[in-house]
Coordinates of C-alpha atoms and ligand atoms in Angstrom, one line a residue:
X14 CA -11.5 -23.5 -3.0
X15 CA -10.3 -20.1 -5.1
X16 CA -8.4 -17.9 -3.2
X17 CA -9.4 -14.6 -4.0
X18 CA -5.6 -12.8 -4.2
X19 CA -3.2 -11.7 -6.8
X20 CA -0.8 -11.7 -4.0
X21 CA 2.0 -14.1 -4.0
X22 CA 3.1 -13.2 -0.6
X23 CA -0.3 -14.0 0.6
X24 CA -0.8 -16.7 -1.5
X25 CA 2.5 -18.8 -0.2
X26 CA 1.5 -17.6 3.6
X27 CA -2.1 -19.3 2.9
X28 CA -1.1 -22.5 1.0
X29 CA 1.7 -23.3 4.4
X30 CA -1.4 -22.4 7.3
X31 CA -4.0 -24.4 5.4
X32 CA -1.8 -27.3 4.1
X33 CA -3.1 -29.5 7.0
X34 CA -6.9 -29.5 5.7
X35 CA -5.6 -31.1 2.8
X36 CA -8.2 -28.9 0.3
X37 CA -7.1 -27.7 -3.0
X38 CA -6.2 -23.8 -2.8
X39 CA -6.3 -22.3 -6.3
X40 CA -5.4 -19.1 -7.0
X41 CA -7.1 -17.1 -9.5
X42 CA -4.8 -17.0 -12.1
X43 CA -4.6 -20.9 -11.4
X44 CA -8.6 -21.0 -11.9
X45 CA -8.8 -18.7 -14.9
X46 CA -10.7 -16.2 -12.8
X47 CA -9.4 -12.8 -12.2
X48 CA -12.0 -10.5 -12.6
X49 CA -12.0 -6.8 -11.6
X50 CA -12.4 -6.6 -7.9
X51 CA -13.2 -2.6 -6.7
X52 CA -12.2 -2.8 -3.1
X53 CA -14.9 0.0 -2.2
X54 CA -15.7 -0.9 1.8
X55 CA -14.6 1.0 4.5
X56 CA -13.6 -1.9 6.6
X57 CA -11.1 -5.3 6.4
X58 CA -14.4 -7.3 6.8
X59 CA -16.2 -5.6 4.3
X60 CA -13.4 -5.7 1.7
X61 CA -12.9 -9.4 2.5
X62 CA -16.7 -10.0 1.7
X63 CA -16.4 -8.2 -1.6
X64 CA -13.6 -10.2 -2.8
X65 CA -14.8 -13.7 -1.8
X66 CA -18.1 -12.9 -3.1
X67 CA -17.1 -11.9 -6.3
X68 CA -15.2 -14.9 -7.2
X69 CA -17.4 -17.0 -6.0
X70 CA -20.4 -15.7 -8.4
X71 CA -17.5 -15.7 -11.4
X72 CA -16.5 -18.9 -11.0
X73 CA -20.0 -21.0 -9.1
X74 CA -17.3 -22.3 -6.5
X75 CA -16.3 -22.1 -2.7
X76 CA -13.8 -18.9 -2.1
X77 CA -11.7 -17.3 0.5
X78 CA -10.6 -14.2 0.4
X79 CA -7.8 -12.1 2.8
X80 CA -8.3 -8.4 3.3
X81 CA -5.4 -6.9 5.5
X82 CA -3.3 -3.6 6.8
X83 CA -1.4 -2.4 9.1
X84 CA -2.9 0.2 11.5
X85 CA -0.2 2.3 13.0
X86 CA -1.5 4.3 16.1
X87 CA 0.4 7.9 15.7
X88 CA -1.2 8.0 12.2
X89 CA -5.1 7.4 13.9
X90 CA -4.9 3.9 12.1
X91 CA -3.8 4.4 8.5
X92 CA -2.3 2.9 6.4
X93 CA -5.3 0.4 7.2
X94 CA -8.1 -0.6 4.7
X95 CA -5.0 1.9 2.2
X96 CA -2.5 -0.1 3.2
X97 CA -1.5 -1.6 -1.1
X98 CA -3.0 1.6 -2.1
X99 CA -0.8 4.0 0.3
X100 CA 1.6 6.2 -1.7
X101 CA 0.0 4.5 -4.7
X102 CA -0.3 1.5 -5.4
X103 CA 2.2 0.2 -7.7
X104 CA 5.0 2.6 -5.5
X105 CA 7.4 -0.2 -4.6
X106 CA 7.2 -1.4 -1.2
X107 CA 11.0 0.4 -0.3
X108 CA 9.5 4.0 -0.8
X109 CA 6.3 3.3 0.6
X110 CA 8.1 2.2 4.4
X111 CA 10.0 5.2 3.6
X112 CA 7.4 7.4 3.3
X113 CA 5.7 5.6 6.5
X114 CA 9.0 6.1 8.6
X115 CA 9.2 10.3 7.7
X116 CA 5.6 10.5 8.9
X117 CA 6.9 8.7 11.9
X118 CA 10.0 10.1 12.6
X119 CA 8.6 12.7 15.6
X120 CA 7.0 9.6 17.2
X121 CA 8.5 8.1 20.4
X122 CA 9.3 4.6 20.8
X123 CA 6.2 3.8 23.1
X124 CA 4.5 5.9 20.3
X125 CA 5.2 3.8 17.9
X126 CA 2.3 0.9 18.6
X127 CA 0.6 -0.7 15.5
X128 CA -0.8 -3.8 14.3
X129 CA -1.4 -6.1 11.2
X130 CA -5.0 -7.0 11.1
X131 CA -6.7 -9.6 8.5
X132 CA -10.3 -10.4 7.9
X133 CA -10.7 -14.3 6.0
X134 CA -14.4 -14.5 4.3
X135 CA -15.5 -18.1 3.0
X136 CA -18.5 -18.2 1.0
X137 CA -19.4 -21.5 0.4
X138 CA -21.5 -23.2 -2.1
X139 CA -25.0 -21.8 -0.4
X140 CA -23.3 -18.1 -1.0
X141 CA -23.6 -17.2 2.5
X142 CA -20.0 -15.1 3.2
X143 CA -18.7 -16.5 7.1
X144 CA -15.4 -13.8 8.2
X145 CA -12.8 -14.4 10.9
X146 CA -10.8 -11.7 12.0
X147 CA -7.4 -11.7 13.9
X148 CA -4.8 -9.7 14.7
X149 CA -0.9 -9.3 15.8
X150 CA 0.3 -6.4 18.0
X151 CA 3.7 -5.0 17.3
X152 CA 5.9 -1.7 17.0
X153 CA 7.3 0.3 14.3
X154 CA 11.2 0.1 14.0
X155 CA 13.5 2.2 12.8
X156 CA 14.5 1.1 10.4
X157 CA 13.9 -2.3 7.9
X158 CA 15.7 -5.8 9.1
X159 CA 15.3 -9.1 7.4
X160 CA 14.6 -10.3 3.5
X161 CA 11.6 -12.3 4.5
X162 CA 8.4 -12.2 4.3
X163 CA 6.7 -9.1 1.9
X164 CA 4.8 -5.7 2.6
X165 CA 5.3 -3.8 5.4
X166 CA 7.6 -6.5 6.9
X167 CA 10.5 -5.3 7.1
X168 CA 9.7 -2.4 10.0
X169 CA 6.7 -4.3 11.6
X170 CA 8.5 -5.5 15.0
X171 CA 7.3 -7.9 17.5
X172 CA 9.2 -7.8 20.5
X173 CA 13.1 -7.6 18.6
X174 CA 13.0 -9.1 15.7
X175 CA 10.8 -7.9 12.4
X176 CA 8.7 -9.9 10.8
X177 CA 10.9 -10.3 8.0
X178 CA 13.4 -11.6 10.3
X179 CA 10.9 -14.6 11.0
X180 CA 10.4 -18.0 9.3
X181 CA 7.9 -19.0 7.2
X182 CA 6.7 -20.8 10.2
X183 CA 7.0 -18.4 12.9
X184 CA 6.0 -15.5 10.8
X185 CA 2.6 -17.8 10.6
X186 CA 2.3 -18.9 14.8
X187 CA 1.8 -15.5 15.5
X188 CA 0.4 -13.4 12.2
X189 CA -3.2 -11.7 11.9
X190 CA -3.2 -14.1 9.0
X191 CA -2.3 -17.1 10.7
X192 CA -4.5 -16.7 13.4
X193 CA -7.8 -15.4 11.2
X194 CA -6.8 -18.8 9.1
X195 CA -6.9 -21.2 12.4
X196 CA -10.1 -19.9 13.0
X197 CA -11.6 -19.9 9.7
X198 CA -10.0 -24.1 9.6
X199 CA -11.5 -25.1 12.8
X200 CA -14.6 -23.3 11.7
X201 CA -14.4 -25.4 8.3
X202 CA -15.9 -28.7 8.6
X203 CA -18.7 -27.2 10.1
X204 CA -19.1 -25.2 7.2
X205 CA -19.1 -27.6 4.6
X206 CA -21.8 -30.1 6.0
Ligands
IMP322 P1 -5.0 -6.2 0.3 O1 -4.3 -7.2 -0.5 O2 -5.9 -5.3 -0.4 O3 -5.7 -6.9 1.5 O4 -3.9 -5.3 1.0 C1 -3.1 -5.8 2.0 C2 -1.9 -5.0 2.2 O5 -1.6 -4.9 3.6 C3 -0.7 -5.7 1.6 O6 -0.5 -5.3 0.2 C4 0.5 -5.1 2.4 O7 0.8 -3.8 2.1 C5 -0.2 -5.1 3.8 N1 -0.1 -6.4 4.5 C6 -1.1 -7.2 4.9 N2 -0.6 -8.3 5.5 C7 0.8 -8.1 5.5 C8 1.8 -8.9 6.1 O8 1.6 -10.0 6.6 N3 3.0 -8.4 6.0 C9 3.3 -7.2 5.4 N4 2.4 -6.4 4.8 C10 1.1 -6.9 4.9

């Protein structure tokens, strides 16, 4: 299975959650696919389709793909679907949670609601695309804590701790990612009768 990412952060979170199916993950640099992918739709579900889809007609074989943001309430949902792109997209991630933090710095702490969200799409070998969706409720903080982790890490906060602060492991029991991955695993041997 290619996993349609050039992210390494992504690409370590999905190797650990999957590692019990015991399936080869390739990424595409691994499969000598990296096409140009224009992330045009309006939703995570409709970006994750139009990843998966495309490596898998590049390549003939089975893909997954990740499309995720965070939503932060005060803002009406952005960064969302904009979240690499927001304040361009090759800003480093530092000024990027800066910028995020000025545009929250009037909101109140039960203002300050948001969540990660993540849309997995398989297509499999019959091209059909199959997406799970999941995601993790949390806060923005003040300010960044913990080296862990990538993104918006640093200032996503569930209950004290970011989740930058977390394990690999416990970043993963509770992550949009994670979850959207358990379901799209339990989901799997159906899908490849
Ligand atoms: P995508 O690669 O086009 O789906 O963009 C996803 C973007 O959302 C990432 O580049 C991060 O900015 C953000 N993001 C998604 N998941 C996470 C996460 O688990 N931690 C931190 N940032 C995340």
């Amino acid at each position: 299975i290619i996993f349609a990412t050039g992210n390494e952060g992504k690409m370590r979170e999905i190797r650990l959650i999957l590692a019990d199916l015991g399936l080869p993950i390739l990424s595409m640099k691994e499969a000598g696919a990296e096409p140009e992918i224009v992330e045009n739709g309006s939703t995570f579900g409709e970006n994750a389709t139009i990843k998966a889809m495309t490596i898998h007609k590049v390549t003939g074989k089975s893909a997954i793909s990740d499309d995720s943001g965070l939503c932060v309430d005060y803002l009406d949902g952005r960064p969302g679907v904009y979240s690499a792109r927001y304040q361009g997209e090759d800003t480093p991630y530092p000024e990027k949670i800066a910028a995020l933090l000025a545009e929250l710095k009037d909101a109140a702490p039960e203002e300050r609601t948001a969540r990660f969200t993540s849309a997995i799409c398989f297509v499999g070998e019959d091209s059909t695309p199959h997406l799970f969706e999941a995601s993790c409720e949390g806060t923005i903080g003040y300010e960044c804590r913990g080296e862990n982790g990538f993104g918006y890490d640093p200032i996503f906060y569930v209950g004290e701790r970011s989740f930058a602060q977390l394990s690999g492991e416990e970043k993963d029991a509770m992550s949009h990612r994670g979850k959207a991955l358990r379901l799209f695993a339990e989901e799997l041997p159906q899908l490849l009768k």
